[in-house]
Amino acid sequence: MRRTTIHDVARAAGVSVATVSKAINGRDGVAAATLAHVLSVVDELGYESSLVATSMRRHRTNVIGVLVAEFEPFALQLLSGVSTALQGTRYDVLAYAGSISAGEHRGWERRSLSRLGGTLIDGAIIVTPTSTPPETSVPIVAIDPHAGPDGPATVSVINLDGARAATEHLVSLGHRRIAHLRGRTDLESAQQREKGYRSALEDAGIRFDPTLVADGGYRTADSTAGAHALLELPEPPTAVFAANDLSAIEMIRVAAEHGLRVPDDLSVIGFDDIPNAAAHTPQLTTVRQPLPEMGAAAVRVLLTMLDGGEYEHVRMPAELVVRESTAPPRA
Amino acid sequence: MRRTTIHDVARAAGVSVATVSKAINGRDGVAAATLAHVLSVVDELGYESSLVATSMRRHRTNVIGVLVAEFEPFALQLLSGVSTALQGTRYDVLAYAGSISAGEHRGWERRSLSRLGGTLIDGAIIVTPTSTPPETSVPIVAIDPHAGPDGPATVSVINLDGARAATEHLVSLGHRRIAHLRGRTDLESAQQREKGYRSALEDAGIRFDPTLVADGGYRTADSTAGAHALLELPEPPTAVFAANDLSAIEMIRVAAEHGLRVPDDLSVIGFDDIPNAAAHTPQLTTVRQPLPEMGAAAVRVLLTMLDGGEYEHVRMPAELVVRESTAPPRA
DNA sequence: CTGTTAGCGCTTTCAT
DNA sequence: ATGAAAGCGCTAACAG
């Protein structure tokens, strides 16, 4: 079954494809009678122009791309905000997970951008890119940007303050041996969170112990080893600040494997406040990022850029949310 | 800044575009030396072929489309499952919310399908379509299908049993005046859930009262009026079975406006078990749909179809999850 | 082994 | 007011 093309419409209406194109796009130079007739045929045949073909000729599609490495909860929440913010505008959203078939994780955003940009999408919102995107054919804004030299537009939370708040919360509960399961170290967010952790320790007069920092990479699977390592330390921590909720949840799972209960035997705090954080047992204490709002902010910046406006760096506050996974250390 | 095209590569490498194309796609008929040279230029220039242009010529893109009306939690969870299931295959995922700019909700899937199908995506997974999709140029599978005559492939939960379980749960707590905030009545799922509700009432010897059924439409905004109507009845219900979690949550919000607390003054049960259900206060009692698994099932069916296999109707069990939003009626 | 050519579905000058 | 033709970036015959 072949799709209906503009040629089919033209043939059925007894006019040329050029006329059909004009009729559909409201260009003038079409007689009222012809217009009505063509549109009725379009309707009858259920014709819709191919996004691909249109995109190729006209260099504008009215679709915004959200480029992600994979559809994990963080990206999904952002997407939800982006989608809501785009209601009532002339733009549709298209979300693309470009690293799935590629296998290769690094550089996925460049690949996606090259494949979609300039055609198909008018602008892109890139989530957690693995590098600072190069000058591209379309405007882009990065959410949770790479740590390299500042690319144009970014939206992120004030990670340093968020991490400080998390660590201070643990300190205030009486913990002294506080570990950090860190994030994807190529991202600015992970670097800032580690920095916030260290600075809060310092302020509390706690000596920084490098053996208490393990890699989590922001992903469940990448956190397992680090979580084990932390708990198998000769002198294990009584609390851990995980760089995001996914690794916090994995931390808790691994702790259970070691016979440790949270928060009784170990306090765990995360970062992000994905929907799963509050749904988890125990409910996760975390630092909330206003994900939908960040998505909306990215849309705002991007639309401004598409209208020829200036780019911007948006920073939003992160907020400590105390729930059940943190408690004072055992006596 | 223009995007790098195959012409740029050809020029830089001093060969024709045809040769570049062959080199990139591993076709034979290219000398080893030429191949190496071309690939090095490709690398240097950071060239990636345009998905759009490729799609137009070759009628295959290795991308699967997930078509949704909007990115709400239900679709997002499904997307997550789809994405995971596609790992390790040669397919990428592209999610498209086609009704955003259109404004018009009805028929969004036909529009999306026409715009993307045949080009851009090799197959589509359509979430809650507003009609039975017509024979199309690409294989499709519908999740939570329309109630019309069966289109080819579908994936859904056994809604009737799920709804019965929900209603029976309410009955077993001692409720007799049980309302139903129903879903999008054009969907099979909503019809089956209402049917399950009525059949469970009947089995319990409770006379069906049509004034206890209000419209919710599966969306927060569409549930508000129905929720109010139910509570303003001369003889209001003591429990309500909301057709999905979004409307259950709205039901609870409206109840609070009426000074009613859940579950003390009113029991509310939802359907779906979106992440927010467990995160809500009070935690929502609901009927769980295995959303990620359903997404994965849809992928499996679609890949089979893409390989020339037969379509299938997958039905999965729904499971009652008792949490905090239901309790016995007040004495 | 390499290049020339046609054409995917559409929009846009430019003739008529 | 209408249509013929060129061309967006690419691939697949086909010639050389």
PDB file of C-alpha atoms in Angstrom, chain B residues 124-327:
ATOM      1  CA  ALA B 124       4.791   2.736  14.014  1.00  0.00           C
ATOM      2  CA  ILE B 125       3.502   2.103  17.486  1.00  0.00           C
ATOM      3  CA  ILE B 126       0.390   4.166  18.045  1.00  0.00           C
ATOM      4  CA  VAL B 127      -0.758   4.961  21.545  1.00  0.00           C
ATOM      5  CA  THR B 128      -4.492   5.421  22.167  1.00  0.00           C
ATOM      6  CA  PRO B 129      -5.549   6.224  18.621  1.00  0.00           C
ATOM      7  CA  THR B 130      -8.804   8.084  18.056  1.00  0.00           C
ATOM      8  CA  SER B 131      -9.842   5.723  15.321  1.00  0.00           C
ATOM      9  CA  THR B 132      -8.917   2.423  13.815  1.00  0.00           C
ATOM     10  CA  PRO B 133      -5.945   3.283  11.657  1.00  0.00           C
ATOM     11  CA  PRO B 134      -6.518   2.722   7.960  1.00  0.00           C
ATOM     12  CA  GLU B 135      -4.399   0.380   5.908  1.00  0.00           C
ATOM     13  CA  THR B 136      -1.134   2.199   5.739  1.00  0.00           C
ATOM     14  CA  SER B 137       2.161   2.126   4.003  1.00  0.00           C
ATOM     15  CA  VAL B 138       3.975   0.870   7.085  1.00  0.00           C
ATOM     16  CA  PRO B 139       3.201  -1.802   9.656  1.00  0.00           C
ATOM     17  CA  ILE B 140       1.626  -0.466  12.810  1.00  0.00           C
ATOM     18  CA  VAL B 141       0.648  -1.757  16.185  1.00  0.00           C
ATOM     19  CA  ALA B 142      -1.826   0.029  18.415  1.00  0.00           C
ATOM     20  CA  ILE B 143      -1.501   0.160  22.171  1.00  0.00           C
ATOM     21  CA  ASP B 144      -4.786   0.647  23.995  1.00  0.00           C
ATOM     22  CA  PRO B 145      -6.634   0.532  20.700  1.00  0.00           C
ATOM     23  CA  HIS B 146      -9.695   2.281  19.465  1.00  0.00           C
ATOM     24  CA  ALA B 147     -12.964   0.509  19.889  1.00  0.00           C
ATOM     25  CA  GLY B 148     -13.746   0.251  16.194  1.00  0.00           C
ATOM     26  CA  PRO B 149     -13.439  -2.880  14.092  1.00  0.00           C
ATOM     27  CA  ASP B 150     -10.166  -4.533  14.930  1.00  0.00           C
ATOM     28  CA  GLY B 151      -7.250  -3.056  13.107  1.00  0.00           C
ATOM     29  CA  PRO B 152      -4.322  -5.391  12.640  1.00  0.00           C
ATOM     30  CA  ALA B 153      -2.019  -5.592  15.620  1.00  0.00           C
ATOM     31  CA  THR B 154      -2.859  -4.445  19.135  1.00  0.00           C
ATOM     32  CA  VAL B 155      -1.431  -4.610  22.607  1.00  0.00           C
ATOM     33  CA  SER B 156      -3.637  -4.045  25.589  1.00  0.00           C
ATOM     34  CA  VAL B 157      -4.353  -5.104  29.079  1.00  0.00           C
ATOM     35  CA  ILE B 158      -7.389  -7.194  29.966  1.00  0.00           C
ATOM     36  CA  ASN B 159      -9.426  -4.183  30.931  1.00  0.00           C
ATOM     37  CA  LEU B 160     -12.589  -5.990  31.841  1.00  0.00           C
ATOM     38  CA  ASP B 161     -10.895  -8.071  34.521  1.00  0.00           C
ATOM     39  CA  GLY B 162      -8.958  -5.102  35.814  1.00  0.00           C
ATOM     40  CA  ALA B 163     -12.097  -3.041  36.199  1.00  0.00           C
ATOM     41  CA  ARG B 164     -13.875  -5.907  37.896  1.00  0.00           C
ATOM     42  CA  ALA B 165     -11.013  -6.273  40.339  1.00  0.00           C
ATOM     43  CA  ALA B 166     -11.138  -2.560  41.116  1.00  0.00           C
ATOM     44  CA  THR B 167     -14.856  -2.554  41.711  1.00  0.00           C
ATOM     45  CA  GLU B 168     -14.802  -5.770  43.707  1.00  0.00           C
ATOM     46  CA  HIS B 169     -12.122  -4.276  45.913  1.00  0.00           C
ATOM     47  CA  LEU B 170     -14.428  -1.368  46.685  1.00  0.00           C
ATOM     48  CA  VAL B 171     -17.355  -3.707  47.274  1.00  0.00           C
ATOM     49  CA  SER B 172     -15.306  -5.898  49.574  1.00  0.00           C
ATOM     50  CA  LEU B 173     -14.504  -2.853  51.688  1.00  0.00           C
ATOM     51  CA  GLY B 174     -18.223  -2.432  52.215  1.00  0.00           C
ATOM     52  CA  HIS B 175     -19.067   0.258  49.670  1.00  0.00           C
ATOM     53  CA  ARG B 176     -22.444   0.129  47.970  1.00  0.00           C
ATOM     54  CA  ARG B 177     -22.663   3.545  46.416  1.00  0.00           C
ATOM     55  CA  ILE B 178     -19.810   3.297  43.947  1.00  0.00           C
ATOM     56  CA  ALA B 179     -19.376   5.816  41.155  1.00  0.00           C
ATOM     57  CA  HIS B 180     -17.417   5.508  37.940  1.00  0.00           C
ATOM     58  CA  LEU B 181     -15.484   8.368  36.423  1.00  0.00           C
ATOM     59  CA  ARG B 182     -15.173   6.924  32.992  1.00  0.00           C
ATOM     60  CA  GLY B 183     -12.499   7.218  30.320  1.00  0.00           C
ATOM     61  CA  ARG B 184     -12.329   8.194  26.708  1.00  0.00           C
ATOM     62  CA  THR B 185     -15.407   6.399  25.508  1.00  0.00           C
ATOM     63  CA  ASP B 186     -14.100   5.960  21.996  1.00  0.00           C
ATOM     64  CA  LEU B 187     -11.396   3.641  23.307  1.00  0.00           C
ATOM     65  CA  GLU B 188     -12.007  -0.016  23.821  1.00  0.00           C
ATOM     66  CA  SER B 189     -10.289   0.210  27.194  1.00  0.00           C
ATOM     67  CA  ALA B 190     -12.804   2.725  28.536  1.00  0.00           C
ATOM     68  CA  GLN B 191     -15.739   0.680  27.311  1.00  0.00           C
ATOM     69  CA  GLN B 192     -14.370  -2.481  28.835  1.00  0.00           C
ATOM     70  CA  ARG B 193     -13.650  -0.776  32.121  1.00  0.00           C
ATOM     71  CA  GLU B 194     -17.178   0.511  32.354  1.00  0.00           C
ATOM     72  CA  LYS B 195     -18.465  -2.920  31.480  1.00  0.00           C
ATOM     73  CA  GLY B 196     -16.292  -4.508  34.154  1.00  0.00           C
ATOM     74  CA  TYR B 197     -17.554  -1.973  36.677  1.00  0.00           C
ATOM     75  CA  ARG B 198     -21.168  -2.754  35.872  1.00  0.00           C
ATOM     76  CA  SER B 199     -20.666  -6.471  35.885  1.00  0.00           C
ATOM     77  CA  ALA B 200     -18.951  -6.401  39.274  1.00  0.00           C
ATOM     78  CA  LEU B 201     -21.809  -4.334  40.675  1.00  0.00           C
ATOM     79  CA  GLU B 202     -24.300  -6.785  39.316  1.00  0.00           C
ATOM     80  CA  ASP B 203     -22.462  -9.729  40.823  1.00  0.00           C
ATOM     81  CA  ALA B 204     -22.536  -7.950  44.152  1.00  0.00           C
ATOM     82  CA  GLY B 205     -26.261  -7.426  43.844  1.00  0.00           C
ATOM     83  CA  ILE B 206     -25.910  -3.673  43.602  1.00  0.00           C
ATOM     84  CA  ARG B 207     -28.346  -1.982  41.247  1.00  0.00           C
ATOM     85  CA  PHE B 208     -26.612   0.061  38.569  1.00  0.00           C
ATOM     86  CA  ASP B 209     -27.353   3.755  38.922  1.00  0.00           C
ATOM     87  CA  PRO B 210     -26.580   5.725  35.759  1.00  0.00           C
ATOM     88  CA  THR B 211     -26.296   9.004  37.652  1.00  0.00           C
ATOM     89  CA  LEU B 212     -23.190   7.574  39.276  1.00  0.00           C
ATOM     90  CA  VAL B 213     -21.326   7.503  35.990  1.00  0.00           C
ATOM     91  CA  ALA B 214     -19.562  10.698  34.934  1.00  0.00           C
ATOM     92  CA  ASP B 215     -17.145  11.512  32.171  1.00  0.00           C
ATOM     93  CA  GLY B 216     -13.441  11.824  32.829  1.00  0.00           C
ATOM     94  CA  GLY B 217     -11.922  11.289  29.422  1.00  0.00           C
ATOM     95  CA  TYR B 218      -8.640   9.958  30.884  1.00  0.00           C
ATOM     96  CA  ARG B 219      -7.312  13.492  31.215  1.00  0.00           C
ATOM     97  CA  THR B 220      -6.945  15.715  34.249  1.00  0.00           C
ATOM     98  CA  ALA B 221      -8.659  18.706  32.702  1.00  0.00           C
ATOM     99  CA  ASP B 222     -11.500  16.612  31.334  1.00  0.00           C
ATOM    100  CA  SER B 223     -12.176  15.027  34.717  1.00  0.00           C
ATOM    101  CA  THR B 224     -12.802  18.144  36.736  1.00  0.00           C
ATOM    102  CA  ALA B 225     -16.428  18.662  35.793  1.00  0.00           C
ATOM    103  CA  GLY B 226     -17.355  15.013  36.225  1.00  0.00           C
ATOM    104  CA  ALA B 227     -15.685  14.861  39.612  1.00  0.00           C
ATOM    105  CA  HIS B 228     -17.632  17.879  40.802  1.00  0.00           C
ATOM    106  CA  ALA B 229     -20.865  16.495  39.422  1.00  0.00           C
ATOM    107  CA  LEU B 230     -20.431  13.236  41.311  1.00  0.00           C
ATOM    108  CA  LEU B 231     -19.827  14.964  44.624  1.00  0.00           C
ATOM    109  CA  GLU B 232     -22.711  17.345  44.181  1.00  0.00           C
ATOM    110  CA  LEU B 233     -25.230  14.569  43.715  1.00  0.00           C
ATOM    111  CA  PRO B 234     -28.123  14.586  46.205  1.00  0.00           C
ATOM    112  CA  GLU B 235     -26.828  11.269  47.381  1.00  0.00           C
ATOM    113  CA  PRO B 236     -23.089  11.275  46.616  1.00  0.00           C
ATOM    114  CA  PRO B 237     -21.010   8.111  46.282  1.00  0.00           C
ATOM    115  CA  THR B 238     -18.795   6.797  49.053  1.00  0.00           C
ATOM    116  CA  ALA B 239     -16.295   5.426  46.568  1.00  0.00           C
ATOM    117  CA  VAL B 240     -15.273   6.066  43.009  1.00  0.00           C
ATOM    118  CA  PHE B 241     -13.573   3.934  40.445  1.00  0.00           C
ATOM    119  CA  ALA B 242     -11.762   6.380  38.180  1.00  0.00           C
ATOM    120  CA  ALA B 243     -10.920   5.049  34.739  1.00  0.00           C
ATOM    121  CA  ASN B 244      -7.269   6.000  35.042  1.00  0.00           C
ATOM    122  CA  ASP B 245      -4.822   7.444  37.547  1.00  0.00           C
ATOM    123  CA  LEU B 246      -4.875  10.948  36.137  1.00  0.00           C
ATOM    124  CA  SER B 247      -8.617  11.220  36.684  1.00  0.00           C
ATOM    125  CA  ALA B 248      -8.336   9.498  40.068  1.00  0.00           C
ATOM    126  CA  ILE B 249      -5.840  12.115  41.169  1.00  0.00           C
ATOM    127  CA  GLU B 250      -8.090  14.881  39.896  1.00  0.00           C
ATOM    128  CA  MET B 251     -10.998  13.237  41.690  1.00  0.00           C
ATOM    129  CA  ILE B 252      -9.052  13.420  44.934  1.00  0.00           C
ATOM    130  CA  ARG B 253      -8.167  17.048  44.333  1.00  0.00           C
ATOM    131  CA  VAL B 254     -11.792  17.957  43.703  1.00  0.00           C
ATOM    132  CA  ALA B 255     -12.872  15.979  46.757  1.00  0.00           C
ATOM    133  CA  ALA B 256     -10.526  18.107  48.848  1.00  0.00           C
ATOM    134  CA  GLU B 257     -12.170  21.209  47.443  1.00  0.00           C
ATOM    135  CA  HIS B 258     -15.429  19.824  48.720  1.00  0.00           C
ATOM    136  CA  GLY B 259     -13.905  19.325  52.133  1.00  0.00           C
ATOM    137  CA  LEU B 260     -13.731  15.561  51.697  1.00  0.00           C
ATOM    138  CA  ARG B 261     -10.649  13.612  52.703  1.00  0.00           C
ATOM    139  CA  VAL B 262      -9.499  10.474  50.950  1.00  0.00           C
ATOM    140  CA  PRO B 263      -9.846   7.711  52.019  1.00  0.00           C
ATOM    141  CA  ASP B 264     -11.693   8.749  55.190  1.00  0.00           C
ATOM    142  CA  ASP B 265     -14.643  10.437  53.517  1.00  0.00           C
ATOM    143  CA  LEU B 266     -14.300   8.983  50.058  1.00  0.00           C
ATOM    144  CA  SER B 267     -12.443   6.028  48.567  1.00  0.00           C
ATOM    145  CA  VAL B 268     -10.832   6.470  45.171  1.00  0.00           C
ATOM    146  CA  ILE B 269      -9.241   3.821  42.993  1.00  0.00           C
ATOM    147  CA  GLY B 270      -7.490   4.480  39.711  1.00  0.00           C
ATOM    148  CA  PHE B 271      -6.132   2.492  36.807  1.00  0.00           C
ATOM    149  CA  ASP B 272      -2.681   2.298  35.127  1.00  0.00           C
ATOM    150  CA  ASP B 273      -0.261   2.714  38.004  1.00  0.00           C
ATOM    151  CA  ILE B 274       1.729   5.521  36.496  1.00  0.00           C
ATOM    152  CA  PRO B 275       4.798   6.484  38.560  1.00  0.00           C
ATOM    153  CA  ASN B 276       2.844   9.314  40.085  1.00  0.00           C
ATOM    154  CA  ALA B 277       0.295   6.957  41.594  1.00  0.00           C
ATOM    155  CA  ALA B 278       2.676   5.643  44.223  1.00  0.00           C
ATOM    156  CA  ALA B 279       4.178   9.078  44.705  1.00  0.00           C
ATOM    157  CA  HIS B 280       0.840  10.727  45.360  1.00  0.00           C
ATOM    158  CA  THR B 281      -0.457  11.642  48.802  1.00  0.00           C
ATOM    159  CA  PRO B 282      -2.351   9.564  49.700  1.00  0.00           C
ATOM    160  CA  GLN B 283      -0.708   6.812  47.714  1.00  0.00           C
ATOM    161  CA  LEU B 284      -3.160   5.724  45.098  1.00  0.00           C
ATOM    162  CA  THR B 285      -4.814   2.337  45.117  1.00  0.00           C
ATOM    163  CA  THR B 286      -4.984   1.345  41.477  1.00  0.00           C
ATOM    164  CA  VAL B 287      -4.948  -1.372  38.866  1.00  0.00           C
ATOM    165  CA  ARG B 288      -1.523  -1.792  37.422  1.00  0.00           C
ATOM    166  CA  GLN B 289      -0.904  -2.054  33.706  1.00  0.00           C
ATOM    167  CA  PRO B 290       2.562  -3.390  32.911  1.00  0.00           C
ATOM    168  CA  LEU B 291       3.367  -0.390  30.748  1.00  0.00           C
ATOM    169  CA  PRO B 292       7.035  -1.008  29.979  1.00  0.00           C
ATOM    170  CA  GLU B 293       6.260  -4.642  29.187  1.00  0.00           C
ATOM    171  CA  MET B 294       3.435  -3.568  26.922  1.00  0.00           C
ATOM    172  CA  GLY B 295       5.816  -1.283  25.080  1.00  0.00           C
ATOM    173  CA  ALA B 296       8.238  -4.155  24.740  1.00  0.00           C
ATOM    174  CA  ALA B 297       5.478  -6.433  23.475  1.00  0.00           C
ATOM    175  CA  ALA B 298       4.528  -3.865  20.876  1.00  0.00           C
ATOM    176  CA  VAL B 299       8.140  -3.790  19.709  1.00  0.00           C
ATOM    177  CA  ARG B 300       8.242  -7.546  19.452  1.00  0.00           C
ATOM    178  CA  VAL B 301       5.074  -7.667  17.365  1.00  0.00           C
ATOM    179  CA  LEU B 302       6.199  -4.807  15.171  1.00  0.00           C
ATOM    180  CA  LEU B 303       9.609  -6.306  14.490  1.00  0.00           C
ATOM    181  CA  THR B 304       7.943  -9.557  13.564  1.00  0.00           C
ATOM    182  CA  MET B 305       5.739  -7.719  11.113  1.00  0.00           C
ATOM    183  CA  LEU B 306       8.714  -5.877   9.679  1.00  0.00           C
ATOM    184  CA  ASP B 307      10.326  -9.218   9.038  1.00  0.00           C
ATOM    185  CA  GLY B 308       7.258 -10.243   7.116  1.00  0.00           C
ATOM    186  CA  GLY B 309       5.648 -12.137   9.959  1.00  0.00           C
ATOM    187  CA  GLU B 310       2.033 -12.184  11.034  1.00  0.00           C
ATOM    188  CA  TYR B 311       0.372  -9.630  13.244  1.00  0.00           C
ATOM    189  CA  GLU B 312      -0.883 -10.466  16.675  1.00  0.00           C
ATOM    190  CA  HIS B 313      -3.192  -9.311  19.433  1.00  0.00           C
ATOM    191  CA  VAL B 314      -1.388  -9.268  22.734  1.00  0.00           C
ATOM    192  CA  ARG B 315      -3.400  -9.167  25.930  1.00  0.00           C
ATOM    193  CA  MET B 316      -1.717  -8.743  29.266  1.00  0.00           C
ATOM    194  CA  PRO B 317      -3.104  -9.138  32.786  1.00  0.00           C
ATOM    195  CA  ALA B 318      -3.866  -6.136  34.977  1.00  0.00           C
ATOM    196  CA  GLU B 319      -3.200  -6.353  38.646  1.00  0.00           C
ATOM    197  CA  LEU B 320      -4.843  -4.727  41.653  1.00  0.00           C
ATOM    198  CA  VAL B 321      -2.437  -2.702  43.770  1.00  0.00           C
ATOM    199  CA  VAL B 322      -3.882  -1.720  47.102  1.00  0.00           C
ATOM    200  CA  ARG B 323      -2.404   1.392  48.640  1.00  0.00           C
ATOM    201  CA  GLU B 324      -3.835   4.217  50.709  1.00  0.00           C
ATOM    202  CA  SER B 325      -6.676   5.826  48.811  1.00  0.00           C
ATOM    203  CA  THR B 326      -9.311   3.227  49.583  1.00  0.00           C
ATOM    204  CA  ALA B 327     -10.843   2.266  52.931  1.00  0.00           C
TER     205      ALA B 327
END
